[in-house]
């Protein structure tokens, strides 16, 4: 069977339906998931936040984990509940409440979703056949007192089934209990002290609904009544919530679940997540390493660092997804080529093109699948009859178009990030003739760098690296998404890089002299108005640095540079 045969064409074309996990039409998320070790690594009782950029497979991982837990339910009595916050956010009034009120509402809808999932699965949980006329499920539910219990945690029972009421509300008592004693002085946008305007949202619709202050007891009753050892709550799209609201929601979750058998699994975007903050009195929210543990996906499949592991992962991903679409065609293709499934991906790409797509994907499965589909299309349209695999030319053309359709618009909407990207490309590619570069870790938290990573045009490759000329300084290794070269009008023939023409990738040690140092970032911050000259040391003060934001100190010499409120000027040096 040839690569350009009609059965292979139709199978690859149908792969577009699998690009997003929520659109996949397949019986098993576990069987389809590549990198099964990720499922096993987070299948435990620890609260976990799965970090990953868009397209990194967070949703698929959560759904696969829910399926795996469900498979062992009768032995473990651990019931999984999957909640997508994108379905809840539209239920929260927009622009009329504060972050704490929004958090309470979202939490109530999460609990409602949990209760509804459990209620729908009562036959399975109770071990009864709802279609057996000799079994009266409703009587058993009533005997266990479950109707009253479910109605107290935001459901309604119409005599036949449990339903979700149209709206939930918040009481002042609940707001006071969550935010009244907290002082988030280090987060100005989420301050709880002082006077503020708040529209009252009173709980008047149904008096039988309990306050969130009593949720812990009710959930414990639910666990005991149904003989459940644990509930695993899987919350997807956490980062779709405003970050101030995230903070309050994390605190509510901690207060509610910490003392009962509920395990939390969250999927979140690194640069858009705010789980907790240390205040003067306590830690508010979920503390990393204490209340919750991070599991990052972005750095697992980096070709420059782990060539074999990355190749095997994407080979497995491609084989599983094409098999899910048409197993007969996929197996026949493997049989015709006389190869094992472990060599499947090599039949699609020439050697250099294979290396290049693994680098260009930057460890993001969704980007890999889109690049594969588009480069295969280029192969079908542009290749002559003798071409038997996707070429480097096909891949680069597809990658350029993918950048234009998926990433360019996002970058162009943010002019500061675009300006920074242009300056990085000019400094690294034009001047240093490289694709990889170093940034000191102290600059890695810069919000504009983080946004470029979030947009998937800058890729973090390795953390904690050393620089030949700066011993003792820790750096991070990054690469520039080469799909942006054409868009930024960078002439590709200027490049002398392992990526463009001979992808026998250089050892990362060879790029230790390609670094963006303090002067690069200081000049950039001055140009965009996010820095000013310190009257004491003369160096630029980063107005986004915590030393300045919290105490109005220069982040270089740590002298006071507080603004004179009456004159709106920086005080002169003593």
Coordinates of C-alpha atoms in Angstrom, one line a residue:
X1 CA 0.0 0.0 0.0
X2 CA 1.5 3.3 -1.1
X3 CA 1.5 6.5 1.1
X4 CA -0.6 8.3 -1.5
X5 CA -3.2 5.6 -1.8
X6 CA -6.8 6.5 -1.4
X7 CA -7.3 4.5 1.8
X8 CA -4.4 6.2 3.5
X9 CA -5.6 9.6 2.2
X10 CA -9.0 9.2 3.6
X11 CA -7.6 8.0 7.0
X12 CA -5.3 11.0 7.3
X13 CA -8.0 13.4 6.3
X14 CA -10.3 12.1 9.0
X15 CA -7.5 12.7 11.6
X16 CA -8.7 16.3 11.9
X17 CA -11.6 15.0 14.0
X18 CA -9.1 13.8 16.6
X19 CA -7.2 17.1 17.0
X20 CA -9.3 18.1 20.1
X21 CA -10.0 15.5 22.8
X22 CA -13.6 16.7 23.3
X23 CA -14.3 15.9 19.6
X24 CA -12.9 12.4 19.6
X25 CA -15.5 9.7 18.7
X26 CA -13.9 6.6 20.1
X27 CA -14.8 4.0 22.8
X28 CA -11.7 4.4 25.0
X29 CA -9.6 7.5 25.9
X30 CA -7.1 5.1 27.6
X31 CA -6.6 3.0 24.5
X32 CA -6.1 6.1 22.4
X33 CA -3.8 7.9 24.8
X34 CA -0.1 8.0 23.9
X35 CA 2.3 8.2 26.8
X36 CA 0.4 5.9 29.2
X37 CA 3.0 6.5 31.8
X38 CA 1.4 9.9 32.4
X39 CA -1.9 8.2 33.4
X40 CA -0.1 6.0 35.9
X41 CA 2.0 8.9 37.3
X42 CA -1.0 10.9 38.4
X43 CA -3.3 7.9 39.3
X44 CA -2.9 8.4 43.0
X45 CA -4.6 10.1 46.0
X46 CA -2.5 13.2 45.8
X47 CA -4.1 16.5 44.6
X48 CA -2.5 17.2 41.3
X49 CA -2.4 20.2 38.9
X50 CA -1.5 19.1 35.4
X51 CA 0.4 22.0 33.7
X52 CA 0.6 22.3 30.0
X53 CA 0.2 24.8 27.1
X54 CA -2.7 24.7 24.8
X55 CA -2.7 21.4 22.9
X56 CA -0.5 19.6 25.3
X57 CA -3.1 16.9 25.9
X58 CA -4.4 17.9 29.3
X59 CA -8.1 17.2 28.5
X60 CA -7.2 13.8 27.0
X61 CA -5.2 12.9 30.1
X62 CA -7.9 13.9 32.5
X63 CA -10.5 11.9 30.5
X64 CA -8.2 8.9 30.3
X65 CA -7.5 9.1 34.0
X66 CA -11.3 9.2 34.7
X67 CA -11.7 6.1 32.5
X68 CA -8.9 4.3 34.2
X69 CA -10.3 5.0 37.7
X70 CA -13.8 4.0 36.5
X71 CA -12.4 0.6 35.2
X72 CA -11.3 -0.3 38.8
X73 CA -14.4 1.2 40.6
X74 CA -15.7 -2.1 42.0
X75 CA -12.4 -2.9 43.7
X76 CA -11.4 0.6 44.8
X77 CA -14.9 2.3 45.3
X78 CA -13.2 5.4 44.0
X79 CA -15.7 7.3 41.8
X80 CA -14.4 9.8 39.1
X81 CA -16.2 13.0 38.3
X82 CA -15.1 15.1 35.3
X83 CA -16.1 18.8 35.2
X84 CA -15.3 21.2 32.4
X85 CA -15.3 24.8 33.7
X86 CA -16.1 26.2 30.3
X87 CA -19.7 24.9 30.9
X88 CA -19.9 26.6 34.2
X89 CA -18.4 30.0 33.5
X90 CA -21.4 31.2 31.3
X91 CA -23.7 30.5 34.4
X92 CA -21.8 33.1 36.4
X93 CA -23.1 36.7 36.1
X94 CA -20.6 38.9 34.2
X95 CA -19.4 42.2 35.6
X96 CA -21.7 42.5 38.5
X97 CA -19.9 40.6 41.3
X98 CA -16.5 40.4 42.8
X99 CA -13.9 37.6 42.6
X100 CA -14.9 36.0 45.9
X101 CA -18.6 35.9 44.9
X102 CA -17.7 34.4 41.5
X103 CA -15.6 31.8 43.1
X104 CA -18.4 30.7 45.5
X105 CA -20.8 30.5 42.5
X106 CA -18.4 28.5 40.4
X107 CA -17.7 26.2 43.4
X108 CA -21.4 25.6 43.9
X109 CA -21.8 24.7 40.2
X110 CA -18.8 22.3 40.5
X111 CA -20.5 20.6 43.5
X112 CA -23.7 20.5 41.6
X113 CA -21.9 18.8 38.7
X114 CA -20.3 16.3 41.1
X115 CA -23.7 15.5 42.6
X116 CA -25.4 15.2 39.3
X117 CA -22.7 12.7 38.0
X118 CA -23.0 10.6 41.1
X119 CA -26.9 10.7 40.9
X120 CA -26.8 9.6 37.3
X121 CA -24.5 6.7 38.2
X122 CA -26.5 5.4 41.2
X123 CA -27.4 2.0 39.6
X124 CA -23.7 1.4 39.1
X125 CA -22.7 2.7 42.5
X126 CA -25.5 0.8 44.3
X127 CA -25.0 -2.3 42.3
X128 CA -28.6 -2.6 41.0
X129 CA -30.1 -3.0 37.6
X130 CA -32.4 -0.1 36.9
X131 CA -34.2 -2.0 34.1
X132 CA -35.0 -5.0 36.3
X133 CA -38.7 -4.7 37.3
X134 CA -38.0 -6.5 40.5
X135 CA -35.7 -3.7 41.6
X136 CA -37.2 -0.5 42.6
X137 CA -34.3 1.9 42.5
X138 CA -36.3 4.9 43.8
X139 CA -37.3 3.0 46.9
X140 CA -33.6 2.2 47.7
X141 CA -32.6 5.7 47.0
X142 CA -35.3 6.9 49.4
X143 CA -34.4 4.4 52.0
X144 CA -30.8 5.6 52.1
X145 CA -32.1 9.2 52.5
X146 CA -30.3 10.2 49.3
X147 CA -33.1 12.3 47.8
X148 CA -32.8 14.8 50.6
X149 CA -29.0 14.7 50.5
X150 CA -28.8 15.4 46.8
X151 CA -31.4 18.2 47.0
X152 CA -29.3 19.8 49.7
X153 CA -26.3 19.9 47.4
X154 CA -28.0 21.8 44.6
X155 CA -30.1 19.2 42.7
X156 CA -33.8 18.8 42.3
X157 CA -35.8 15.5 42.2
X158 CA -38.9 15.4 40.1
X159 CA -40.0 11.9 41.2
X160 CA -38.1 10.2 38.4
X161 CA -34.7 11.7 38.1
X162 CA -32.4 14.3 39.5
X163 CA -32.0 17.6 37.6
X164 CA -30.0 20.7 37.9
X165 CA -31.9 23.9 38.9
X166 CA -31.6 26.8 36.6
X167 CA -29.6 29.1 38.9
X168 CA -27.7 29.1 42.2
X169 CA -27.1 32.1 44.5
X170 CA -24.6 33.3 47.1
X171 CA -25.3 34.6 50.6
X172 CA -23.4 37.3 52.5
X173 CA -22.6 34.8 55.2
X174 CA -20.7 32.6 52.6
X175 CA -18.7 35.6 51.3
X176 CA -17.8 36.7 54.8
X177 CA -16.6 33.2 55.8
X178 CA -14.4 32.9 52.7
X179 CA -12.9 36.4 52.4
X180 CA -13.6 38.2 55.7
X181 CA -10.4 37.2 57.5
X182 CA -8.0 37.2 54.6
X183 CA -5.6 39.9 53.8
X184 CA -4.1 39.6 50.3
X185 CA -2.0 42.8 50.5
X186 CA 0.6 41.3 48.1
X187 CA -2.1 41.0 45.4
X188 CA -3.6 44.5 44.8
X189 CA -6.2 43.2 42.3
X190 CA -7.5 40.8 44.9
X191 CA -7.4 42.9 48.1
X192 CA -10.0 42.0 50.6
X193 CA -9.4 44.8 53.1
X194 CA -11.2 48.2 53.1
X195 CA -14.4 49.3 51.6
X196 CA -15.6 48.0 48.3
X197 CA -18.8 48.0 46.3
X198 CA -20.6 44.7 46.1
X199 CA -24.0 43.8 44.8
X200 CA -25.8 41.6 47.2
X201 CA -26.5 38.2 45.9
X202 CA -28.9 36.6 48.4
X203 CA -29.8 32.9 48.6
X204 CA -33.6 33.1 48.4
X205 CA -34.5 30.6 45.7
X206 CA -34.5 27.4 47.7
X207 CA -34.0 27.3 51.4
X208 CA -33.1 23.6 51.4
X209 CA -29.8 24.3 49.6
X210 CA -27.0 24.3 52.1
X211 CA -24.3 26.9 52.5
X212 CA -20.8 26.0 51.2
X213 CA -19.8 26.1 54.9
X214 CA -21.6 22.8 55.3
X215 CA -20.6 21.1 52.1
X216 CA -17.8 19.1 53.7
X217 CA -20.3 17.4 56.1
X218 CA -22.7 16.7 53.3
X219 CA -20.1 15.2 51.0
X220 CA -18.9 13.0 53.8
X221 CA -22.5 11.8 54.3
X222 CA -22.7 11.1 50.6
X223 CA -19.5 9.0 50.7
X224 CA -20.7 7.1 53.7
X225 CA -24.3 6.5 52.3
X226 CA -23.0 5.2 49.0
X227 CA -20.1 3.2 50.5
X228 CA -17.6 5.2 48.5
X229 CA -14.0 5.1 49.6
X230 CA -13.1 8.2 47.5
X231 CA -14.3 10.7 44.9
X232 CA -11.7 11.9 42.4
X233 CA -12.8 15.3 41.0
X234 CA -11.2 16.1 37.7
X235 CA -11.5 19.9 36.9
X236 CA -10.6 20.9 33.3
X237 CA -10.0 24.3 31.8
X238 CA -9.1 25.9 35.2
X239 CA -7.2 28.7 33.5
X240 CA -10.4 29.9 31.8
X241 CA -11.3 31.6 35.1
X242 CA -10.1 35.0 36.0
X243 CA -6.9 34.7 38.1
X244 CA -8.3 36.6 41.1
X245 CA -11.3 34.2 41.1
X246 CA -9.0 31.2 40.9
X247 CA -7.3 32.2 44.1
X248 CA -10.6 32.3 46.0
X249 CA -11.8 29.1 44.4
X250 CA -8.6 27.3 45.4
X251 CA -9.1 28.4 49.0
X252 CA -12.7 27.2 49.0
X253 CA -11.6 23.9 47.6
X254 CA -8.9 23.5 50.3
X255 CA -11.3 24.3 53.1
X256 CA -13.9 21.9 51.7
X257 CA -11.9 18.8 50.6
X258 CA -8.8 18.7 52.8
X259 CA -10.4 16.7 55.6
X260 CA -12.5 14.2 53.5
X261 CA -11.8 11.5 50.9
X262 CA -12.0 13.8 47.8
X263 CA -8.9 13.9 45.5
X264 CA -8.5 16.9 43.1
X265 CA -7.0 16.7 39.6
X266 CA -6.8 20.1 37.9
X267 CA -5.7 20.9 34.3
X268 CA -4.2 24.3 33.9
X269 CA -2.0 26.5 31.7
X270 CA 1.2 27.5 33.6
X271 CA 1.2 31.2 32.8
X272 CA -2.5 31.6 33.5
X273 CA -2.8 29.9 36.8
X274 CA -3.1 31.4 40.4
X275 CA -3.6 28.6 42.9
X276 CA -2.3 30.4 46.0
X277 CA -0.4 33.2 47.7
X278 CA 1.4 33.6 51.0
X279 CA -0.2 36.3 53.1
X280 CA 1.0 37.9 56.4
X281 CA -1.1 35.4 58.4
X282 CA -1.3 32.2 56.3
X283 CA -1.1 30.7 52.9
X284 CA -4.3 31.5 51.0
X285 CA -5.3 28.9 48.4
X286 CA -3.6 25.7 47.4
X287 CA 0.1 25.5 48.3
X288 CA 2.3 23.8 45.7
X289 CA 4.2 20.9 47.2
X290 CA 1.9 20.9 50.3
X291 CA -1.8 21.0 49.3
X292 CA -1.3 20.1 45.7
X293 CA 1.5 18.8 43.4
X294 CA 2.4 19.9 39.9
X295 CA 2.8 17.6 37.0
X296 CA 4.2 19.4 33.9
X297 CA 3.5 18.1 30.4
X298 CA 5.4 20.7 28.4
X299 CA 8.9 19.4 29.0
X300 CA 8.3 15.7 28.7
X301 CA 8.8 15.3 24.9
X302 CA 11.5 17.7 23.9
X303 CA 13.4 16.3 20.9
X304 CA 16.6 18.2 21.5
X305 CA 16.8 16.7 25.0
X306 CA 15.2 13.3 24.7
X307 CA 15.3 12.2 21.0
X308 CA 14.3 8.6 21.5
X309 CA 11.5 9.2 24.0
X310 CA 10.1 12.0 21.9
X311 CA 10.2 10.0 18.7
X312 CA 8.6 7.0 20.3
X313 CA 5.8 9.1 21.9
X314 CA 4.8 10.8 18.6
X315 CA 5.1 7.5 16.7
X316 CA 2.7 5.9 19.2
X317 CA 0.4 8.9 19.0
X318 CA 0.2 8.7 15.2
X319 CA -0.3 5.0 15.1
X320 CA -3.0 4.9 17.7
X321 CA -5.0 7.8 16.2
X322 CA -4.9 6.5 12.6
X323 CA -5.8 3.0 13.9
X324 CA -8.8 4.4 15.8
X325 CA -10.0 5.9 12.5
X326 CA -9.4 2.8 10.3
X327 CA -7.7 -0.1 12.0
X328 CA -7.8 -2.3 8.9
X329 CA -6.1 0.2 6.7
X330 CA -3.5 1.0 9.3
X331 CA -2.6 -2.6 9.9
X332 CA -2.6 -3.4 6.2
X333 CA -0.2 -0.4 5.6
X334 CA 2.2 -1.8 8.3
X335 CA 2.0 -5.3 6.9
X336 CA 2.7 -4.1 3.3
X337 CA 5.7 -2.1 4.4
X338 CA 6.9 -5.1 6.5
X339 CA 7.6 -3.0 9.5
X340 CA 6.6 -3.1 13.2
X341 CA 4.2 -0.4 14.6
X342 CA 7.3 1.0 16.4
X343 CA 8.6 2.1 12.9
X344 CA 5.3 3.5 11.7
X345 CA 6.2 7.2 11.6
X346 CA 9.3 6.5 9.5
X347 CA 7.1 5.4 6.6
X348 CA 5.6 8.9 6.4
X349 CA 8.7 11.1 6.8
X350 CA 12.1 11.3 5.2
X351 CA 14.8 11.2 8.0
X352 CA 15.5 14.9 8.1
X353 CA 11.8 15.8 7.8
X354 CA 11.0 13.5 10.7
X355 CA 13.5 15.2 12.9
X356 CA 12.2 18.5 11.9
X357 CA 8.6 17.9 12.7
X358 CA 9.6 16.5 16.1
X359 CA 11.4 19.8 16.8
X360 CA 8.7 22.0 15.2
X361 CA 6.0 20.3 17.3
X362 CA 7.8 21.5 20.5
X363 CA 6.3 18.6 22.5
X364 CA 2.7 19.7 21.8
X365 CA 0.6 16.8 20.4
X366 CA -2.0 19.1 18.8
X367 CA 0.7 21.0 16.9
X368 CA 2.2 17.7 15.8
X369 CA -1.2 16.4 14.5
X370 CA -1.9 19.7 12.6
X371 CA 1.6 19.8 11.1
X372 CA 1.3 16.1 10.1
X373 CA -2.1 16.6 8.4
X374 CA -0.9 19.8 6.6
X375 CA 2.5 18.4 5.5
X376 CA 0.8 15.2 4.2
X377 CA -1.6 17.4 2.2
X378 CA 1.5 19.3 0.8
X379 CA 3.0 15.9 -0.1
X380 CA -0.2 14.8 -2.0
X381 CA -0.5 18.1 -3.9
X382 CA 3.1 18.8 -4.7
X383 CA 5.0 15.6 -4.9
X384 CA 5.9 13.8 -8.1
X385 CA 5.1 10.2 -8.6
X386 CA 8.5 9.0 -7.4
X387 CA 8.2 10.7 -4.0
X388 CA 7.4 8.0 -1.4
X389 CA 7.6 10.1 1.8
X390 CA 6.9 13.6 3.1
X391 CA 9.8 15.8 2.4
X392 CA 11.5 18.7 4.3
X393 CA 10.0 21.1 1.7
X394 CA 6.5 19.8 2.4
X395 CA 6.9 20.1 6.1
X396 CA 8.4 23.7 6.0
X397 CA 5.6 24.9 3.8
X398 CA 3.0 23.3 6.1
X399 CA 4.7 24.8 9.2
X400 CA 4.7 28.3 7.7
X401 CA 1.0 28.1 6.9
X402 CA 0.3 26.6 10.3
X403 CA 2.0 29.6 12.0
X404 CA 0.0 32.0 9.9
X405 CA -3.4 30.4 10.6
X406 CA -2.9 29.4 14.3
X407 CA -0.3 31.6 16.0
X408 CA 0.3 34.8 14.1
X409 CA -3.1 36.4 14.9
X410 CA -2.6 35.8 18.6
X411 CA 0.9 37.4 18.5
X412 CA -0.3 40.3 16.4
X413 CA -3.1 41.1 18.9
X414 CA -0.4 41.8 21.6
X415 CA 1.9 44.5 20.2
X416 CA 4.4 44.3 23.1
X417 CA 4.8 40.6 22.8
X418 CA 5.2 41.0 19.0
X419 CA 7.8 43.6 19.5
X420 CA 9.7 41.4 21.9
X421 CA 9.5 38.4 19.5
X422 CA 10.9 40.5 16.7
X423 CA 13.8 41.7 18.8
X424 CA 14.5 38.2 20.0
X425 CA 14.5 36.9 16.4
X426 CA 16.8 39.7 15.3
X427 CA 19.2 39.2 18.2
X428 CA 19.3 35.4 18.1
X429 CA 18.7 34.5 14.5
X430 CA 20.1 37.4 12.5
X431 CA 23.1 38.2 14.8
X432 CA 23.9 34.9 16.4
X433 CA 22.8 32.6 13.6
X434 CA 21.0 30.3 16.0
X435 CA 17.6 29.0 16.8
X436 CA 18.2 28.2 20.4
X437 CA 19.2 30.7 23.1
X438 CA 19.6 31.2 26.8
X439 CA 17.8 33.5 29.2
X440 CA 18.9 34.0 32.9
X441 CA 16.3 32.4 35.2
X442 CA 15.8 35.8 36.8
X443 CA 14.3 37.1 33.6
X444 CA 12.4 33.9 32.7
X445 CA 9.4 35.0 34.8
X446 CA 9.0 38.2 32.7
X447 CA 5.3 38.2 31.8
X448 CA 6.0 39.0 28.1
X449 CA 8.3 36.0 27.8
X450 CA 5.7 33.9 29.5
X451 CA 3.1 35.1 27.1
X452 CA 5.2 34.2 24.1
X453 CA 5.6 30.7 25.6
X454 CA 1.8 30.6 26.1
X455 CA 1.4 31.6 22.4
X456 CA 3.7 28.7 21.4
X457 CA 6.1 30.9 19.5
X458 CA 8.9 30.6 22.1
X459 CA 9.5 27.1 23.5
X460 CA 11.2 26.2 26.8
X461 CA 13.7 23.4 26.1
X462 CA 15.6 22.9 29.3
X463 CA 15.8 24.5 32.8
X464 CA 18.8 25.1 35.1
X465 CA 21.5 25.4 32.5
X466 CA 25.0 26.9 32.9
X467 CA 26.7 29.6 30.8
X468 CA 30.4 29.3 29.9
X469 CA 31.2 32.9 30.7
X470 CA 28.9 33.3 33.8
X471 CA 29.6 30.6 36.3
X472 CA 27.1 30.4 39.1
X473 CA 24.3 31.9 37.0
X474 CA 21.4 29.6 36.2
X475 CA 19.8 29.8 32.7
X476 CA 16.9 28.4 30.8
X477 CA 17.2 27.1 27.2
X478 CA 14.6 28.3 24.7
X479 CA 14.0 27.9 21.0
X480 CA 12.2 30.1 18.5
X481 CA 9.3 28.6 16.6
X482 CA 10.6 28.7 13.1
X483 CA 7.2 29.0 11.7
X484 CA 7.5 32.7 12.6
X485 CA 10.5 33.4 10.4
X486 CA 8.6 34.2 7.2
X487 CA 5.9 36.1 9.1
X488 CA 8.5 38.4 10.6
X489 CA 10.2 38.9 7.2
X490 CA 13.4 37.2 8.3
X491 CA 15.3 35.9 5.3
X492 CA 15.9 32.2 5.8
X493 CA 19.1 32.1 3.8
X494 CA 20.8 34.1 6.5
X495 CA 20.5 31.2 8.9
X496 CA 23.3 28.8 9.7
X497 CA 21.4 26.5 12.0
X498 CA 21.0 22.8 12.6
X499 CA 17.2 23.2 12.2
X500 CA 16.9 24.6 8.7
X501 CA 19.2 22.6 6.5
X502 CA 20.9 19.8 8.4
X503 CA 19.0 18.8 11.4
X504 CA 21.7 16.8 13.0
X505 CA 21.0 18.9 16.1
X506 CA 23.8 20.6 17.8
X507 CA 24.6 19.6 21.4
X508 CA 22.9 22.2 23.6
X509 CA 26.3 23.0 25.1
X510 CA 27.2 24.7 21.8
X511 CA 24.7 27.5 22.3
X512 CA 26.0 28.6 25.7
X513 CA 27.3 31.8 24.2
X514 CA 23.9 32.7 22.7
X515 CA 22.2 34.4 25.6
X516 CA 20.0 37.4 26.2
X517 CA 21.4 39.2 29.2
X518 CA 20.3 42.0 31.5
X519 CA 21.0 44.8 29.0
X520 CA 18.7 43.3 26.4
X521 CA 15.7 43.1 28.9
X522 CA 16.5 46.5 30.5
X523 CA 16.6 48.2 27.1
X524 CA 13.3 46.5 26.1
X525 CA 11.5 47.4 29.3
X526 CA 12.6 51.0 29.0
X527 CA 11.4 51.2 25.4
X528 CA 7.9 49.9 26.3
X529 CA 7.6 52.1 29.4
X530 CA 7.8 49.3 32.0
X531 CA 11.0 50.5 33.6
X532 CA 12.6 53.8 34.7
X533 CA 16.2 54.7 35.7
X534 CA 16.9 54.2 39.4
X535 CA 18.0 57.5 41.0
X536 CA 20.5 55.6 43.2
X537 CA 22.2 53.0 41.0
X538 CA 21.2 54.4 37.6
X539 CA 20.0 51.0 36.3
X540 CA 16.5 50.4 35.0
X541 CA 13.9 49.6 37.7
X542 CA 11.5 46.8 36.4
X543 CA 8.0 48.0 37.4
X544 CA 6.7 44.4 37.2
X545 CA 9.3 43.1 39.7
X546 CA 7.9 42.1 43.0
X547 CA 10.4 44.2 44.9
X548 CA 9.0 47.3 43.2
X549 CA 5.3 46.2 43.2
X550 CA 5.3 45.3 46.9
X551 CA 7.7 47.8 48.5
X552 CA 8.7 50.3 45.7
X553 CA 12.3 49.1 45.8
X554 CA 14.7 49.1 42.9
X555 CA 15.1 45.5 41.8
X556 CA 18.9 46.0 41.3
X557 CA 20.2 47.9 44.4
X558 CA 17.0 47.5 46.5
X559 CA 16.9 51.2 47.5
X560 CA 13.6 52.9 47.9
X561 CA 12.3 54.4 44.7
X562 CA 8.7 55.1 45.9
X563 CA 6.7 57.6 43.9
X564 CA 5.9 60.9 45.6
X565 CA 2.1 60.8 45.6
X566 CA 1.7 64.6 45.7
X567 CA 4.2 65.4 42.9
X568 CA 3.9 62.0 41.2
X569 CA 7.7 61.9 40.8
X570 CA 10.5 59.6 41.9
X571 CA 12.3 60.9 45.0
X572 CA 15.9 61.9 44.3
X573 CA 18.8 59.9 45.7
X574 CA 19.9 60.8 49.2

